[in-house]
Tab-separated table of C-alpha atoms in Angstrom:
chain	number	residue	atom	x	y	z
A	20	MET	CA	7.759	39.000	-63.213
A	21	MET	CA	4.125	38.016	-62.998
A	22	PRO	CA	4.838	34.276	-62.669
A	23	THR	CA	7.438	35.038	-60.024
A	24	ARG	CA	4.970	37.166	-58.035
A	25	ARG	CA	2.331	34.488	-58.391
A	26	ILE	CA	4.709	31.818	-57.122
A	27	PHE	CA	5.706	34.044	-54.230
A	28	LEU	CA	2.041	34.701	-53.419
A	29	TYR	CA	1.115	31.028	-53.597
A	30	GLY	CA	4.123	30.127	-51.507
A	31	THR	CA	3.185	32.691	-48.868
A	32	LEU	CA	-0.416	31.458	-48.771
A	33	PHE	CA	0.759	27.862	-48.446
A	34	LEU	CA	3.086	28.790	-45.582
A	35	ILE	CA	0.295	30.640	-43.782
A	36	PHE	CA	-2.046	27.684	-44.327
A	37	ALA	CA	0.564	25.248	-42.980
A	38	LEU	CA	1.136	27.385	-39.880
A	39	VAL	CA	-2.611	27.674	-39.253
A	40	MET	CA	-3.056	23.909	-39.615
A	41	GLN	CA	-0.104	23.247	-37.343
A	42	GLN	CA	-1.509	25.577	-34.704
A	43	ALA	CA	-4.972	24.033	-35.020
A	44	SER	CA	-3.488	20.580	-34.693
A	45	ALA	CA	-1.465	21.623	-31.670
A	46	GLN	CA	-4.546	23.127	-30.036
A	47	GLY	CA	-6.221	19.725	-30.335
A	48	LEU	CA	-3.563	18.094	-28.154
A	49	PRO	CA	-3.482	18.387	-24.364
A	50	GLU	CA	-1.100	20.776	-22.658
A	51	PHE	CA	0.391	19.209	-19.544
A	52	THR	CA	2.958	21.770	-18.411
A	53	GLY	CA	0.634	23.727	-16.113
A	54	LEU	CA	-0.748	20.533	-14.590
A	55	VAL	CA	2.759	19.264	-13.862
A	56	GLU	CA	4.010	22.561	-12.420
A	57	THR	CA	1.009	22.756	-10.090
A	58	ASN	CA	1.020	19.168	-8.837
A	59	ALA	CA	4.611	17.930	-8.971
A	60	PRO	CA	5.521	19.497	-5.576
A	61	ALA	CA	2.927	17.223	-3.906
A	62	ILE	CA	4.356	13.984	-5.334
A	63	VAL	CA	6.716	12.077	-3.026
A	64	ASN	CA	9.190	9.244	-3.259
A	65	VAL	CA	8.547	6.417	-0.806
A	66	SER	CA	11.432	4.134	0.157
A	67	THR	CA	11.222	1.343	2.695
A	68	VAL	CA	13.617	-0.848	4.622
A	69	ARG	CA	12.939	-4.344	5.860
A	70	ARG	CA	15.666	-5.627	8.119
A	71	ALA	CA	16.563	-9.251	8.571
A	72	ASN	CA	15.395	-10.631	11.907
A	73	PRO	CA	18.414	-11.375	14.113
A	74	GLU	CA	16.776	-14.696	15.029
A	75	ASP	CA	17.107	-15.776	11.394
A	76	ASN	CA	20.862	-15.523	11.705
A	77	GLU	CA	21.365	-17.865	14.669
A	78	ASP	CA	22.535	-20.693	12.392
A	79	ARG	CA	25.100	-18.393	10.804
A	80	GLN	CA	26.349	-17.394	14.248
A	81	ASN	CA	26.694	-21.042	15.268
A	82	ILE	CA	28.699	-21.823	12.122
A	83	GLU	CA	30.979	-18.865	12.785
A	84	GLU	CA	31.569	-20.042	16.343
A	85	ILE	CA	32.552	-23.513	15.064
A	86	LEU	CA	34.922	-22.018	12.482
A	87	ARG	CA	36.406	-19.724	15.089
A	88	TYR	CA	37.112	-22.771	17.274
A	89	PHE	CA	39.325	-24.151	14.510
A	90	TYR	CA	40.760	-20.926	13.111
A	91	GLY	CA	40.753	-18.672	16.158
A	92	ASP	CA	41.105	-14.949	15.530
A	93	SER	CA	42.407	-15.624	12.014
A	94	LEU	CA	38.862	-16.106	10.766
A	95	PRO	CA	38.913	-13.553	7.918
A	96	ALA	CA	35.461	-11.996	8.019
A	97	PRO	CA	31.887	-12.579	9.121
A	98	LEU	CA	29.914	-14.882	6.889
A	99	GLY	CA	27.300	-12.266	6.285
A	100	ASN	CA	25.755	-9.047	7.430
A	101	ARG	CA	23.490	-9.906	10.336
A	102	ASN	CA	21.626	-6.668	9.952
A	103	ARG	CA	21.311	-6.735	6.178
A	104	GLU	CA	18.623	-4.487	4.747
A	105	ARG	CA	16.255	-4.893	1.839
A	106	ALA	CA	14.897	-1.706	0.330
A	107	SER	CA	11.974	-1.073	-1.997
A	108	VAL	CA	10.971	2.121	-3.727
A	109	GLY	CA	7.610	3.490	-4.776
A	110	SER	CA	5.654	6.711	-5.057
A	111	GLY	CA	2.950	8.547	-3.167
A	112	PHE	CA	1.214	11.910	-2.973
A	113	LEU	CA	0.221	14.417	-0.313
A	114	ILE	CA	-3.518	14.845	0.187
A	115	SER	CA	-3.396	17.486	2.933
A	116	PRO	CA	-1.076	20.316	4.030
A	117	ASP	CA	-0.470	18.586	7.390
A	118	GLY	CA	1.305	15.594	5.874
A	119	PHE	CA	-1.144	12.789	5.060
A	120	ILE	CA	0.033	10.683	2.105
A	121	ILE	CA	-1.576	7.986	-0.049
A	122	THR	CA	0.504	5.141	-1.472
A	123	ASN	CA	0.098	1.411	-2.222
A	124	HIS	CA	-0.099	-1.265	0.440
A	125	HIS	CA	2.454	-3.383	-1.406
A	126	VAL	CA	4.965	-0.501	-1.342
A	127	ILE	CA	5.123	-0.413	2.475
A	128	ASP	CA	4.060	-3.965	3.333
A	129	GLN	CA	6.181	-5.461	6.155
A	130	ALA	CA	8.457	-2.416	6.194
A	131	ASP	CA	10.439	-1.701	9.344
A	132	GLU	CA	11.024	1.885	8.269
A	133	VAL	CA	9.348	4.130	5.708
A	134	LYS	CA	11.168	7.186	4.405
A	135	VAL	CA	9.414	9.884	2.395
A	136	THR	CA	11.379	12.273	0.185
A	137	LEU	CA	9.580	15.417	-0.956
A	138	ASN	CA	10.044	17.110	-4.304
A	139	ASP	CA	12.215	19.738	-2.593
A	140	GLN	CA	14.534	16.919	-1.324
A	141	ARG	CA	13.448	17.115	2.324
A	142	GLU	CA	13.306	13.691	3.967
A	143	PHE	CA	10.971	12.402	6.692
A	144	ILE	CA	10.466	9.118	8.514
A	145	ALA	CA	6.782	8.381	7.960
A	146	LYS	CA	4.237	6.852	10.276
A	147	ILE	CA	1.935	4.158	8.856
A	148	VAL	CA	-1.570	5.317	9.783
A	149	GLY	CA	-3.137	2.230	8.228
A	150	SER	CA	-2.836	-0.160	5.318
A	151	ASP	CA	-5.385	-2.269	3.448
A	152	LYS	CA	-4.256	-5.276	1.401
A	153	ARG	CA	-7.540	-5.895	-0.386
A	154	SER	CA	-7.560	-2.476	-2.057
A	155	ASP	CA	-3.738	-2.173	-2.128
A	156	LEU	CA	-3.908	1.221	-0.412
A	157	ALA	CA	-2.025	2.687	2.530
A	158	VAL	CA	-2.040	5.994	4.403
A	159	LEU	CA	1.184	7.542	5.721
A	160	LYS	CA	1.770	10.612	7.885
A	161	ILE	CA	4.811	12.872	8.108
A	162	GLU	CA	5.298	15.604	10.692
A	163	ALA	CA	5.300	18.834	8.689
A	164	GLN	CA	2.938	21.712	7.978
A	165	ASN	CA	1.977	23.917	5.026
A	166	LEU	CA	2.809	21.204	2.517
A	167	PRO	CA	1.588	21.220	-1.101
A	168	SER	CA	-1.248	18.785	-1.793
A	169	VAL	CA	-3.270	17.459	-4.721
A	170	ARG	CA	-6.978	17.732	-5.464
A	171	LEU	CA	-8.975	14.503	-5.449
A	172	GLY	CA	-11.493	14.200	-8.261
A	173	ARG	CA	-14.078	11.496	-8.948
A	174	SER	CA	-13.569	8.459	-11.130
A	175	HIS	CA	-17.152	7.358	-11.742
A	176	ASN	CA	-17.529	9.886	-14.587
A	177	LEU	CA	-14.291	8.850	-16.290
A	178	LYS	CA	-14.576	7.804	-19.946
A	179	VAL	CA	-12.512	5.571	-22.183
A	180	GLY	CA	-10.299	7.702	-24.413
A	181	GLU	CA	-9.695	10.502	-21.890
A	182	TRP	CA	-6.186	11.830	-21.539
A	183	VAL	CA	-4.481	11.015	-18.235
A	184	LEU	CA	-1.054	11.768	-16.769
A	185	ALA	CA	1.072	10.002	-14.141
A	186	ILE	CA	3.836	11.458	-11.996
A	187	GLY	CA	6.066	9.175	-9.960
A	188	SER	CA	9.462	7.563	-9.393
A	189	PRO	CA	9.959	4.767	-11.957
A	190	PHE	CA	13.040	2.681	-11.158
A	191	GLY	CA	13.823	5.181	-8.367
A	192	LEU	CA	13.969	8.177	-10.722
A	193	SER	CA	12.029	10.937	-8.968
A	194	TYR	CA	9.717	13.417	-10.657
A	195	SER	CA	9.072	11.497	-13.884
A	196	VAL	CA	6.010	12.318	-15.978
A	197	ALA	CA	4.169	10.019	-18.414
A	198	ALA	CA	0.935	10.580	-20.349
A	199	GLY	CA	-1.587	8.403	-22.166
A	200	ILE	CA	-5.277	7.631	-22.411
A	201	VAL	CA	-7.826	5.561	-20.529
A	202	SER	CA	-8.048	2.198	-22.299
A	203	TYR	CA	-10.774	0.513	-20.247
A	204	ILE	CA	-12.850	1.151	-17.139
A	205	GLY	CA	-13.876	-1.503	-14.657
A	206	ARG	CA	-11.166	-4.047	-15.372
A	207	SER	CA	-11.319	-7.075	-13.078
A	208	LEU	CA	-7.923	-8.586	-12.270
A	209	PRO	CA	-7.038	-11.909	-10.587
A	210	SER	CA	-6.810	-11.691	-6.814
A	211	GLU	CA	-5.036	-13.880	-4.259
A	212	ASP	CA	-7.929	-13.272	-1.851
A	213	ALA	CA	-10.531	-14.953	-4.092
A	214	GLY	CA	-12.386	-11.684	-3.959
A	215	ASN	CA	-11.832	-8.680	-6.184
A	216	TYR	CA	-12.544	-5.466	-4.301
A	217	VAL	CA	-11.127	-3.100	-6.925
A	218	SER	CA	-12.495	-2.420	-10.390
A	219	TYR	CA	-9.386	-1.010	-12.086
A	220	ILE	CA	-8.847	1.816	-14.549
A	221	GLN	CA	-6.740	0.476	-17.437
A	222	THR	CA	-4.487	2.923	-19.306
A	223	ASP	CA	-1.658	2.877	-21.832
A	224	VAL	CA	0.453	5.260	-19.718
A	225	ALA	CA	4.097	4.135	-19.510
A	226	ILE	CA	3.914	2.976	-15.894
A	227	ASN	CA	7.017	1.172	-14.632
A	228	PRO	CA	8.216	-0.306	-11.308
A	229	GLY	CA	8.474	2.578	-8.850
A	230	HIS	CA	5.367	4.346	-10.152
A	231	SER	CA	3.296	2.264	-7.689
A	232	GLY	CA	1.366	4.477	-5.297
A	233	GLY	CA	1.684	7.565	-7.476
A	234	PRO	CA	-1.277	9.600	-8.759
A	235	LEU	CA	-3.073	9.435	-12.094
A	236	PHE	CA	-4.407	12.873	-13.109
A	237	ASN	CA	-7.106	14.008	-15.516
A	238	LEU	CA	-6.688	17.164	-17.588
A	239	ALA	CA	-8.401	19.210	-14.880
A	240	GLY	CA	-5.462	18.440	-12.576
A	241	GLU	CA	-7.501	16.145	-10.323
A	242	VAL	CA	-6.351	12.747	-9.093
A	243	ILE	CA	-8.690	10.138	-10.549
A	244	GLY	CA	-6.608	7.035	-9.811
A	245	ILE	CA	-3.684	5.551	-7.895
A	246	ASN	CA	-1.227	3.598	-10.044
A	247	SER	CA	-0.975	0.042	-8.769
A	248	GLN	CA	-0.118	-2.684	-11.277
A	249	ILE	CA	1.276	-3.387	-14.738
A	250	PHE	CA	1.247	-6.366	-17.067
A	251	THR	CA	4.705	-6.949	-18.468
A	252	ASN	CA	6.940	-9.636	-19.918
A	253	SER	CA	10.129	-7.625	-19.583
A	254	GLY	CA	9.768	-5.784	-16.259
A	255	GLY	CA	8.989	-2.512	-18.052
A	256	SER	CA	5.896	-0.928	-19.552
A	257	ILE	CA	4.154	-2.563	-22.517
A	258	GLY	CA	1.148	-0.242	-22.424
A	259	LEU	CA	-0.972	-2.202	-19.940
A	260	SER	CA	-1.156	-0.368	-16.633
A	261	PHE	CA	-3.852	-0.350	-13.978
A	262	ALA	CA	-4.904	2.262	-11.442
A	263	ILE	CA	-7.179	2.069	-8.410
A	264	PRO	CA	-10.154	4.428	-8.933
A	265	VAL	CA	-10.000	7.431	-6.625
A	266	ASP	CA	-13.598	6.739	-5.555
A	267	VAL	CA	-12.313	3.532	-3.927
A	268	ALA	CA	-9.398	5.425	-2.384
A	269	ILE	CA	-11.674	8.085	-0.877
A	270	ASN	CA	-13.744	5.359	0.790
A	271	VAL	CA	-10.777	3.329	2.054
A	272	VAL	CA	-8.618	6.276	3.142
A	273	GLY	CA	-11.557	7.870	4.940
A	274	GLN	CA	-12.146	4.690	6.941
A	275	ILE	CA	-8.451	4.257	7.762
A	276	ARG	CA	-8.138	7.829	9.020
A	277	ALA	CA	-11.344	7.614	11.028
A	278	HIS	CA	-11.162	4.074	12.424
A	279	GLY	CA	-7.730	2.657	11.580
A	280	GLU	CA	-9.308	-0.193	9.626
A	281	VAL	CA	-11.552	-0.850	6.633
A	282	SER	CA	-15.031	-2.390	6.916
A	283	ARG	CA	-16.519	-4.004	3.808
A	284	GLY	CA	-19.921	-5.301	2.901
A	285	TRP	CA	-20.491	-9.059	2.663
A	286	MET	CA	-23.144	-11.267	1.035
A	287	GLY	CA	-21.935	-14.785	1.814
A	288	VAL	CA	-22.003	-16.345	-1.646
A	289	GLN	CA	-19.609	-18.105	-3.986
A	290	ILE	CA	-19.846	-16.800	-7.528
A	291	GLY	CA	-18.581	-17.528	-11.038
A	292	ASP	CA	-18.715	-16.046	-14.532
A	293	VAL	CA	-21.613	-16.671	-16.869
A	294	THR	CA	-20.108	-18.298	-19.964
A	295	GLN	CA	-21.785	-18.574	-23.356
A	296	THR	CA	-22.767	-22.179	-22.590
A	297	LEU	CA	-24.185	-21.249	-19.168
A	298	ALA	CA	-26.070	-18.341	-20.736
A	299	GLU	CA	-27.769	-20.781	-23.075
A	300	ALA	CA	-28.485	-23.188	-20.213
A	301	PHE	CA	-30.076	-20.406	-18.128
A	302	HIS	CA	-32.000	-19.016	-21.121
A	303	LEU	CA	-30.144	-15.690	-21.250
A	304	ASP	CA	-29.890	-13.649	-24.435
A	305	ARG	CA	-26.162	-13.070	-23.785
A	306	PRO	CA	-23.520	-13.905	-21.141
A	307	HIS	CA	-23.609	-11.348	-18.322
A	308	GLY	CA	-23.902	-11.123	-14.551
A	309	ALA	CA	-22.458	-13.165	-11.681
A	310	LEU	CA	-23.676	-16.726	-11.213
A	311	ILE	CA	-24.217	-17.827	-7.605
A	312	ASP	CA	-22.589	-21.252	-7.180
A	313	ASP	CA	-23.243	-21.562	-3.453
A	314	VAL	CA	-24.963	-19.678	-0.623
A	315	GLN	CA	-23.390	-19.817	2.820
A	316	LYS	CA	-25.888	-20.951	5.439
A	317	GLY	CA	-26.944	-18.161	7.780
A	318	SER	CA	-25.301	-15.485	5.624
A	319	PRO	CA	-27.016	-12.244	4.576
A	320	ALA	CA	-27.701	-13.776	1.144
A	321	ASP	CA	-29.258	-16.879	2.721
A	322	ILE	CA	-31.473	-14.790	4.983
A	323	ALA	CA	-32.550	-12.655	2.004
A	324	GLY	CA	-33.593	-15.737	0.021
A	325	PHE	CA	-30.836	-16.100	-2.574
A	326	LYS	CA	-30.463	-19.538	-4.164
A	327	THR	CA	-27.822	-21.455	-6.041
A	328	GLY	CA	-28.291	-20.741	-9.746
A	329	ASP	CA	-29.428	-17.133	-9.294
A	330	ILE	CA	-27.652	-14.715	-11.610
A	331	VAL	CA	-26.931	-11.298	-10.094
A	332	VAL	CA	-27.198	-8.552	-12.732
A	333	GLY	CA	-27.491	-5.462	-10.533
A	334	PHE	CA	-26.532	-4.223	-7.069
A	335	ASN	CA	-27.961	-0.940	-5.767
A	336	ASP	CA	-28.615	0.260	-9.334
A	337	GLU	CA	-25.051	-0.621	-10.413
A	338	GLN	CA	-24.812	-3.009	-13.351
A	339	ILE	CA	-23.056	-6.331	-12.652
A	340	ARG	CA	-21.392	-7.257	-15.940
A	341	ASN	CA	-19.374	-10.210	-14.656
A	342	SER	CA	-18.377	-11.972	-11.442
A	343	GLY	CA	-15.605	-9.456	-10.765
A	344	ASP	CA	-18.084	-6.579	-10.446
A	345	LEU	CA	-20.105	-8.054	-7.587
A	346	PRO	CA	-17.455	-8.180	-4.788
A	347	TYR	CA	-16.405	-4.637	-5.720
A	348	HIS	CA	-19.880	-3.136	-5.284
A	349	VAL	CA	-20.795	-5.276	-2.267
A	350	GLY	CA	-17.503	-4.342	-0.638
A	351	LEU	CA	-18.264	-0.642	-0.997
A	352	ALA	CA	-21.647	-1.061	0.711
A	353	THR	CA	-21.825	-0.077	4.374
A	354	PRO	CA	-22.312	-3.093	6.683
A	355	GLY	CA	-25.803	-2.999	8.117
A	356	SER	CA	-27.248	-1.028	5.220
A	357	ARG	CA	-30.117	-2.283	3.023
A	358	ALA	CA	-29.304	-3.189	-0.579
A	359	THR	CA	-31.454	-3.971	-3.587
A	360	VAL	CA	-30.051	-6.835	-5.651
A	361	ASP	CA	-31.390	-7.534	-9.152
A	362	ILE	CA	-31.270	-11.191	-10.158
A	363	ILE	CA	-32.424	-13.520	-12.903
A	364	ARG	CA	-34.074	-16.688	-11.562
A	365	ASP	CA	-35.626	-19.297	-13.832
A	366	GLY	CA	-35.400	-16.857	-16.715
A	367	ARG	CA	-37.340	-14.118	-14.910
A	368	ASN	CA	-36.072	-10.835	-13.455
A	369	GLN	CA	-36.499	-10.316	-9.718
A	370	ALA	CA	-35.311	-7.872	-7.061
A	371	LEU	CA	-34.351	-9.034	-3.577
A	372	ARG	CA	-33.748	-6.840	-0.542
A	373	MET	CA	-30.778	-7.743	1.646
A	374	THR	CA	-29.158	-6.405	4.798
A	375	VAL	CA	-25.460	-6.158	4.008
A	376	GLY	CA	-23.182	-8.066	6.366
A	377	LYS	CA	-19.609	-7.232	7.429
A	378	LEU	CA	-16.667	-8.986	5.878
A	379	GLU	CA	-14.499	-10.394	8.659
A	380	ASP	CA	-11.133	-9.547	7.186
A	381	THR	CA	-8.326	-11.807	8.341
A	382	GLU	CA	-5.945	-9.256	6.869
A	383	ARG	CA	-7.063	-6.412	9.116
A	384	ALA	CA	-5.695	-2.991	8.432
A	385	ARG	CA	-2.338	-2.383	10.043
A	386	VAL	CA	-3.545	0.158	12.513
A	387	SER	CA	-1.843	3.327	13.629
A	388	LEU	CA	1.750	4.022	14.229
A	389	LEU	CA	4.863	2.074	13.472
A	390	GLN	CA	5.563	-0.335	16.314
A	391	SER	CA	8.546	1.783	17.273
A	392	ALA	CA	6.230	4.678	18.077
A	393	ARG	CA	5.057	2.902	21.226
A	394	ASP	CA	8.196	0.862	21.779
A	395	PRO	CA	11.131	2.784	20.325
A	396	LEU	CA	13.520	-0.100	21.086
A	397	GLY	CA	11.643	-2.676	19.006
A	398	LEU	CA	11.723	-5.446	21.630
A	399	ASP	CA	9.289	-8.056	22.895
A	400	VAL	CA	10.142	-8.919	26.513
A	401	SER	CA	8.757	-11.102	29.279
A	402	ASP	CA	9.305	-11.520	32.991
A	403	VAL	CA	12.137	-13.757	34.210
A	404	ASP	CA	11.604	-16.606	36.669
A	405	ARG	CA	12.875	-15.572	40.120
A	406	GLU	CA	14.905	-18.750	40.475
A	407	ILE	CA	16.809	-17.903	37.277
A	408	LEU	CA	17.518	-14.387	38.538
A	409	LYS	CA	18.730	-15.809	41.839
A	410	SER	CA	21.050	-18.277	40.099
A	411	LEU	CA	22.574	-15.414	38.098
A	412	ASP	CA	22.845	-13.231	41.195
A	413	ILE	CA	20.565	-10.601	39.591
A	414	VAL	CA	17.991	-8.616	41.565
A	415	GLY	CA	15.567	-8.082	38.681
A	416	GLY	CA	15.220	-7.920	34.910
A	417	VAL	CA	13.276	-8.959	31.812
A	418	VAL	CA	14.225	-11.443	29.116
A	419	VAL	CA	14.197	-10.605	25.390
A	420	ALA	CA	11.618	-12.805	23.631
A	421	LYS	CA	12.027	-11.221	20.171
A	422	VAL	CA	14.093	-8.529	18.483
A	423	ARG	CA	12.036	-6.800	15.810
A	424	GLY	CA	13.242	-3.197	15.557
A	425	LYS	CA	16.195	-1.143	14.354
A	426	VAL	CA	17.340	0.314	17.673
A	427	ALA	CA	17.599	-3.069	19.367
A	428	SER	CA	19.151	-4.872	16.398
A	429	ASP	CA	21.685	-2.076	15.850
A	430	ALA	CA	22.685	-2.349	19.515
A	431	GLY	CA	23.383	-6.060	19.043
A	432	LEU	CA	20.676	-7.406	21.352
A	433	ARG	CA	19.583	-11.022	20.942
A	434	LYS	CA	16.766	-13.303	21.951
A	435	GLY	CA	17.491	-14.636	25.459
A	436	ASP	CA	19.342	-11.545	26.704
A	437	ILE	CA	18.310	-10.437	30.190
A	438	LEU	CA	17.941	-6.663	30.501
A	439	ILE	CA	18.977	-5.534	33.995
A	440	SER	CA	19.008	-1.740	33.873
A	441	LEU	CA	18.311	0.924	31.279
A	442	ASN	CA	19.596	4.492	31.356
A	443	GLY	CA	20.668	3.966	34.966
A	444	GLU	CA	17.271	2.689	36.154
A	445	GLN	CA	16.856	-0.815	37.556
A	446	ILE	CA	14.392	-3.033	35.626
A	447	GLU	CA	12.211	-5.139	37.954
A	448	SER	CA	9.426	-6.358	35.627
A	449	VAL	CA	7.817	-5.944	32.196
A	450	SER	CA	5.607	-3.106	33.413
A	451	ASP	CA	8.658	-1.460	34.955
A	452	PHE	CA	10.541	-1.840	31.654
A	453	GLN	CA	7.659	-0.256	29.729
A	454	LYS	CA	7.600	2.750	32.060
A	455	ILE	CA	11.345	3.297	31.664
A	456	VAL	CA	11.170	2.958	27.879
A	457	GLY	CA	8.303	5.432	27.740
A	458	SER	CA	10.439	8.162	29.296
A	459	LEU	CA	13.689	7.604	27.390
A	460	PRO	CA	15.253	10.678	25.742
A	461	SER	CA	16.103	10.590	22.052
A	462	GLY	CA	19.174	11.711	20.160
A	463	ARG	CA	21.893	10.437	22.536
A	464	ALA	CA	23.522	7.169	23.557
A	465	LEU	CA	21.927	5.427	26.550
A	466	PRO	CA	23.494	2.660	28.682
A	467	LEU	CA	21.814	-0.743	28.864
A	468	LEU	CA	23.109	-3.435	31.227
A	469	VAL	CA	22.623	-6.934	29.805
A	470	ALA	CA	23.248	-10.440	31.124
A	471	ARG	CA	24.263	-12.907	28.404
A	472	ASN	CA	25.773	-16.376	28.793
A	473	GLY	CA	26.327	-15.786	32.510
A	474	ARG	CA	28.193	-12.509	32.002
A	475	GLN	CA	27.034	-8.933	32.418
A	476	SER	CA	28.078	-6.193	30.026
A	477	PHE	CA	26.909	-2.761	28.956
A	478	PHE	CA	25.391	-2.054	25.540
A	479	THR	CA	24.475	1.367	24.186
A	480	ILE	CA	21.259	2.243	22.458
A	481	ARG	CA	20.327	5.417	20.626
A	482	ILE	CA	16.788	6.488	19.774
A	483	ALA	CA	17.163	8.676	16.712
A	484	GLU	CA	13.658	10.095	16.696
A	485	ARG	CA	10.499	9.449	18.657
A	486	LEU	CA	7.355	9.528	16.598
A	487	PRO	CA	4.491	11.526	18.102
A	488	GLU	CA	1.840	9.683	20.025
């Protein structure tokens, strides 16, 4: 009996030890359930529609007219959908109870309509408050109150190895959660603009297409990044994903909400990396910093005394490790402010003082309101020559110069149409047209008298929803 009791005792002790070790091991792993339950209601799905411009289909219309000449009414079907739509899907998150949302610029770029779906399945047509290509950030607004929102943290204290969690809509699947760790901080990625204004957070979180614009959380439940890019050979995650630091987002979003655009600091230099060979040539102990290849005449850098061959190693007490770091830190500087720039010149350390200039951005932020907010029809019009009106026996009207919106394209309007009256009111001029459009009711069909190819006919338009001014 004694051996049996001893075996039983040892077995019990081993089981207790295994359970204790299992619990200890489990306590060493992060627990995400509370974080997800708290923040998931503030994550949104962002879907966009970009409609084909009716002007792009004129050739197709001409071909159809030729075929109809030969085949008459027996022509089987249109050659294509003249109002075809192209949709894209991404993610976003609410940052305030009154409906402000952060997402990526590339998610909503060139969209004619942006639809936001909340976690509770409510849908809203969003207004684009502003969008910034250089940081790949955009701000949307939906008309609702008392909405759930996330807490924004800070990313400058983030460390490699920290646990992070993403919530978003990969491949259109809403409310999907993925976790991982921070792999690198301050990653510089190639940029089409020849200027990198984001120093990315690299993670191994399973980010996939559709996660773009969604939040990256730390274990405290704070947003510390906005998911933006992945490296992939297959179209799916391979463990290389990149997020915009929330510190950048706070700066950019604040400027968009306050001014509708983003102002960035500017030096006026061309820069390159310091290679091992260049480090030897410039008598450096190791490759680091940003090498100035050229100084633009009259630029802030020129005025401050920078020279070709200077190596920038610090900007306002921030270390410049490579050429990708310098545009990021200069861009964050307020135009007109004074900056201290640490350089190496002729093998000696120096500090230069510079007044930061303003980057003249050719890709200015897309400011306030979808175009349809001010012109719900989505039409560009111009005045018609009086002689043309007289020849058509028309008292007044405006001619359509461009169709660019849903209401007008859905109604079948084309470039060259002359608009005579709208909702029973005679159109005399462009200013007259704008006044009539500004007072149109929404939610019901409205008559529009149009002259086309020498004939007059009525079209109907319907404004589904007018966005607030």
